[in-house]
GROMACS .gro file of N, CA, C and O in nm:
model
  256
    1MET      N    1   0.084  -0.119   0.001
    1MET     CA    2   0.000   0.000   0.000
    1MET      C    3   0.089   0.125   0.000
    1MET      O    4   0.194   0.128   0.061
    2VAL      N    5   0.040   0.225  -0.069
    2VAL     CA    6   0.108   0.353  -0.078
    2VAL      C    7   0.017   0.458  -0.016
    2VAL      O    8  -0.103   0.454  -0.036
    3LYS      N    9   0.074   0.546   0.063
    3LYS     CA   10  -0.007   0.651   0.125
    3LYS      C   11  -0.002   0.774   0.033
    3LYS      O   12   0.106   0.827   0.007
    4VAL      N   13  -0.117   0.818  -0.015
    4VAL     CA   14  -0.127   0.934  -0.103
    4VAL      C   15  -0.210   1.041  -0.033
    4VAL      O   16  -0.327   1.018  -0.001
    5ASN      N   17  -0.147   1.152  -0.006
    5ASN     CA   18  -0.214   1.262   0.066
    5ASN      C   19  -0.284   1.212   0.193
    5ASN      O   20  -0.396   1.250   0.220
    6GLY      N   21  -0.216   1.121   0.263
    6GLY     CA   22  -0.267   1.071   0.390
    6GLY      C   23  -0.362   0.954   0.382
    6GLY      O   24  -0.411   0.907   0.484
    7VAL      N   25  -0.394   0.909   0.260
    7VAL     CA   26  -0.491   0.799   0.242
    7VAL      C   27  -0.422   0.679   0.178
    7VAL      O   28  -0.351   0.694   0.078
    8GLU      N   29  -0.441   0.560   0.234
    8GLU     CA   30  -0.383   0.439   0.177
    8GLU      C   31  -0.443   0.409   0.042
    8GLU      O   32  -0.564   0.418   0.023
    9ALA      N   33  -0.358   0.373  -0.055
    9ALA     CA   34  -0.403   0.339  -0.190
    9ALA      C   35  -0.326   0.217  -0.239
    9ALA      O   36  -0.206   0.203  -0.212
   10ASP      N   37  -0.395   0.129  -0.309
   10ASP     CA   38  -0.333   0.007  -0.359
   10ASP      C   39  -0.275   0.035  -0.498
   10ASP      O   40  -0.328  -0.007  -0.600
   11ILE      N   41  -0.166   0.112  -0.502
   11ILE     CA   42  -0.106   0.151  -0.629
   11ILE      C   43   0.041   0.115  -0.639
   11ILE      O   44   0.110   0.158  -0.730
   12ALA      N   45   0.091   0.032  -0.547
   12ALA     CA   46   0.229  -0.013  -0.555
   12ALA      C   47   0.250  -0.087  -0.686
   12ALA      O   48   0.163  -0.162  -0.730
   13GLY      N   49   0.359  -0.059  -0.754
   13GLY     CA   50   0.387  -0.121  -0.882
   13GLY      C   51   0.351  -0.033  -1.000
   13GLY      O   52   0.392  -0.062  -1.112
   14LYS      N   53   0.275   0.075  -0.975
   14LYS     CA   54   0.241   0.168  -1.081
   14LYS      C   55   0.343   0.281  -1.085
   14LYS      O   56   0.402   0.317  -0.982
   15THR      N   57   0.360   0.342  -1.202
   15THR     CA   58   0.443   0.461  -1.209
   15THR      C   59   0.359   0.580  -1.163
   15THR      O   60   0.236   0.573  -1.154
   16ILE      N   61   0.430   0.691  -1.136
   16ILE     CA   62   0.357   0.811  -1.100
   16ILE      C   63   0.262   0.850  -1.213
   16ILE      O   64   0.149   0.887  -1.190
   17SER      N   65   0.307   0.839  -1.337
   17SER     CA   66   0.222   0.873  -1.452
   17SER      C   67   0.098   0.786  -1.455
   17SER      O   68  -0.013   0.835  -1.484
   18GLU      N   69   0.112   0.656  -1.430
   18GLU     CA   70  -0.002   0.565  -1.430
   18GLU      C   71  -0.102   0.606  -1.320
   18GLU      O   72  -0.223   0.605  -1.342
   19TYR      N   73  -0.050   0.639  -1.204
   19TYR     CA   74  -0.138   0.681  -1.095
   19TYR      C   75  -0.212   0.810  -1.133
   19TYR      O   76  -0.334   0.818  -1.120
   20LEU      N   77  -0.137   0.909  -1.184
   20LEU     CA   78  -0.200   1.037  -1.219
   20LEU      C   79  -0.304   1.022  -1.328
   20LEU      O   80  -0.404   1.093  -1.328
   21ALA      N   81  -0.284   0.927  -1.420
   21ALA     CA   82  -0.380   0.905  -1.527
   21ALA      C   83  -0.514   0.857  -1.472
   21ALA      O   84  -0.618   0.875  -1.536
   22SER      N   85  -0.513   0.798  -1.353
   22SER     CA   86  -0.637   0.748  -1.293
   22SER      C   87  -0.707   0.852  -1.204
   22SER      O   88  -0.804   0.822  -1.137
   23THR      N   89  -0.653   0.975  -1.205
   23THR     CA   90  -0.707   1.083  -1.120
   23THR      C   91  -0.754   1.199  -1.208
   23THR      O   92  -0.737   1.196  -1.330
   24ASN      N   93  -0.804   1.300  -1.143
   24ASN     CA   94  -0.849   1.420  -1.213
   24ASN      C   95  -0.751   1.536  -1.199
   24ASN      O   96  -0.786   1.649  -1.227
   25TYR      N   97  -0.630   1.507  -1.155
   25TYR     CA   98  -0.532   1.615  -1.139
   25TYR      C   99  -0.493   1.673  -1.274
   25TYR      O  100  -0.476   1.600  -1.372
   26ASP      N  101  -0.477   1.804  -1.278
   26ASP     CA  102  -0.425   1.874  -1.395
   26ASP      C  103  -0.273   1.869  -1.383
   26ASP      O  104  -0.214   1.939  -1.303
   27ARG      N  105  -0.210   1.784  -1.464
   27ARG     CA  106  -0.065   1.760  -1.448
   27ARG      C  107   0.019   1.885  -1.470
   27ARG      O  108   0.134   1.888  -1.427
   28THR      N  109  -0.037   1.985  -1.532
   28THR     CA  110   0.039   2.110  -1.552
   28THR      C  111   0.036   2.198  -1.428
   28THR      O  112   0.113   2.294  -1.418
   29ARG      N  113  -0.050   2.166  -1.332
   29ARG     CA  114  -0.068   2.250  -1.213
   29ARG      C  115  -0.041   2.177  -1.083
   29ARG      O  116  -0.097   2.214  -0.978
   30ILE      N  117   0.039   2.071  -1.087
   30ILE     CA  118   0.068   1.996  -0.965
   30ILE      C  119   0.217   1.974  -0.947
   30ILE      O  120   0.296   1.987  -1.041
   31ALA      N  121   0.254   1.940  -0.826
   31ALA     CA  122   0.388   1.892  -0.793
   31ALA      C  123   0.367   1.761  -0.716
   31ALA      O  124   0.270   1.746  -0.641
   32VAL      N  125   0.457   1.665  -0.737
   32VAL     CA  126   0.449   1.536  -0.668
   32VAL      C  127   0.573   1.522  -0.581
   32VAL      O  128   0.685   1.536  -0.628
   33GLU      N  129   0.546   1.491  -0.456
   33GLU     CA  130   0.654   1.465  -0.360
   33GLU      C  131   0.648   1.318  -0.324
   33GLU      O  132   0.542   1.264  -0.293
   34LEU      N  133   0.763   1.253  -0.331
   34LEU     CA  134   0.773   1.110  -0.298
   34LEU      C  135   0.872   1.094  -0.187
   34LEU      O  136   0.990   1.129  -0.202
   35ASN      N  137   0.826   1.049  -0.072
   35ASN     CA  138   0.912   1.029   0.044
   35ASN      C  139   0.997   1.152   0.076
   35ASN      O  140   1.116   1.144   0.093
   36CYS      N  141   0.929   1.266   0.079
   36CYS     CA  142   0.988   1.395   0.118
   36CYS      C  143   1.078   1.459   0.012
   36CYS      O  144   1.152   1.551   0.042
   37SER      N  145   1.078   1.410  -0.112
   37SER     CA  146   1.156   1.468  -0.220
   37SER      C  147   1.065   1.495  -0.339
   37SER      O  148   0.987   1.409  -0.378
   38ILE      N  149   1.080   1.615  -0.398
   38ILE     CA  150   1.003   1.651  -0.516
   38ILE      C  151   1.051   1.565  -0.633
   38ILE      O  152   1.171   1.550  -0.655
   39VAL      N  153   0.956   1.510  -0.709
   39VAL     CA  154   0.989   1.430  -0.828
   39VAL      C  155   0.973   1.521  -0.950
   39VAL      O  156   0.866   1.575  -0.973
   40PRO      N  157   1.079   1.536  -1.030
   40PRO     CA  158   1.067   1.615  -1.153
   40PRO      C  159   0.965   1.553  -1.247
   40PRO      O  160   0.956   1.431  -1.259
   41LYS      N  161   0.888   1.637  -1.315
   41LYS     CA  162   0.785   1.588  -1.407
   41LYS      C  163   0.843   1.495  -1.512
   41LYS      O  164   0.777   1.403  -1.558
   42THR      N  165   0.968   1.516  -1.550
   42THR     CA  166   1.033   1.434  -1.652
   42THR      C  167   1.055   1.291  -1.604
   42THR      O  168   1.083   1.203  -1.684
   43GLU      N  169   1.041   1.267  -1.473
   43GLU     CA  170   1.064   1.135  -1.418
   43GLU      C  171   0.934   1.058  -1.384
   43GLU      O  172   0.940   0.944  -1.338
   44TYR      N  173   0.818   1.119  -1.408
   44TYR     CA  174   0.691   1.055  -1.371
   44TYR      C  175   0.673   0.921  -1.439
   44TYR      O  176   0.612   0.831  -1.382
   45ASP      N  177   0.722   0.906  -1.562
   45ASP     CA  178   0.706   0.779  -1.636
   45ASP      C  179   0.800   0.670  -1.585
   45ASP      O  180   0.774   0.551  -1.604
   46ALA      N  181   0.907   0.711  -1.517
   46ALA     CA  182   1.010   0.614  -1.477
   46ALA      C  183   1.000   0.572  -1.330
   46ALA      O  184   1.045   0.463  -1.294
   47VAL      N  185   0.945   0.657  -1.246
   47VAL     CA  186   0.942   0.629  -1.102
   47VAL      C  187   0.825   0.535  -1.070
   47VAL      O  188   0.709   0.567  -1.093
   48VAL      N  189   0.860   0.416  -1.020
   48VAL     CA  190   0.761   0.315  -0.982
   48VAL      C  191   0.738   0.323  -0.831
   48VAL      O  192   0.832   0.323  -0.752
   49LEU      N  193   0.612   0.329  -0.793
   49LEU     CA  194   0.575   0.339  -0.652
   49LEU      C  195   0.588   0.201  -0.586
   49LEU      O  196   0.555   0.101  -0.646
   50LYS      N  197   0.637   0.204  -0.461
   50LYS     CA  198   0.660   0.081  -0.387
   50LYS      C  199   0.579   0.082  -0.257
   50LYS      O  200   0.539   0.188  -0.210
   51ASP      N  201   0.558  -0.037  -0.201
   51ASP     CA  202   0.491  -0.047  -0.072
   51ASP      C  203   0.560   0.044   0.029
   51ASP      O  204   0.683   0.053   0.031
   52GLN      N  205   0.479   0.108   0.111
   52GLN     CA  206   0.523   0.198   0.217
   52GLN      C  207   0.569   0.335   0.168
   52GLN      O  208   0.615   0.416   0.249
   53ASP      N  209   0.564   0.363   0.036
   53ASP     CA  210   0.595   0.496  -0.012
   53ASP      C  211   0.493   0.596   0.037
   53ASP      O  212   0.376   0.559   0.062
   54ILE      N  213   0.535   0.719   0.053
   54ILE     CA  214   0.445   0.826   0.092
   54ILE      C  215   0.448   0.932  -0.018
   54ILE      O  216   0.554   0.985  -0.050
   55VAL      N  217   0.332   0.956  -0.076
   55VAL     CA  218   0.319   1.049  -0.189
   55VAL      C  219   0.232   1.166  -0.146
   55VAL      O  220   0.128   1.147  -0.085
   56GLU      N  221   0.275   1.286  -0.180
   56GLU     CA  222   0.193   1.404  -0.161
   56GLU      C  223   0.180   1.470  -0.298
   56GLU      O  224   0.277   1.494  -0.366
   57VAL      N  225   0.055   1.494  -0.339
   57VAL     CA  226   0.028   1.563  -0.464
   57VAL      C  227  -0.026   1.702  -0.426
   57VAL      O  228  -0.128   1.711  -0.356
   58VAL      N  229   0.043   1.804  -0.470
   58VAL     CA  230   0.007   1.940  -0.434
   58VAL      C  231  -0.038   2.013  -0.561
   58VAL      O  232   0.033   2.015  -0.659
   59SER      N  233  -0.156   2.073  -0.554
   59SER     CA  234  -0.211   2.150  -0.666
   59SER      C  235  -0.179   2.297  -0.645
   59SER      O  236  -0.192   2.348  -0.534
   60PHE      N  237  -0.139   2.364  -0.752
   60PHE     CA  238  -0.116   2.506  -0.748
   60PHE      C  239  -0.245   2.578  -0.780
   60PHE      O  240  -0.312   2.546  -0.876
   61VAL      N  241  -0.279   2.676  -0.697
   61VAL     CA  242  -0.402   2.751  -0.715
   61VAL      C  243  -0.366   2.898  -0.726
   61VAL      O  244  -0.295   2.952  -0.643
   62GLY      N  245  -0.415   2.960  -0.831
   62GLY     CA  246  -0.390   3.102  -0.849
   62GLY      C  247  -0.497   3.183  -0.776
   62GLY      O  248  -0.601   3.135  -0.740
   63GLY      N  249  -0.465   3.305  -0.751
   63GLY     CA  250  -0.561   3.392  -0.685
   63GLY      C  251  -0.501   3.527  -0.662
   63GLY      O  252  -0.388   3.556  -0.700
   64GLY      N  253  -0.577   3.609  -0.600
   64GLY     CA  254  -0.524   3.744  -0.577
   64GLY      C  255  -0.585   3.810  -0.460
   64GLY      O  256  -0.655   3.764  -0.381
   0.00000   0.00000   0.00000
């Protein structure tokens, strides 16, 4: 199990890209942190999630 934004998810073995494809996140407006390190967008296809990983997906919101 992988913890995503504090919630357990059965996504071990998937890449970050595969996980994001199953969500409604706008990939141009998010950052992904894996085990306390930001993952560059260029690595989303290569990084495979493992059991016990902790993922935080942060959306950027504009405003004024």
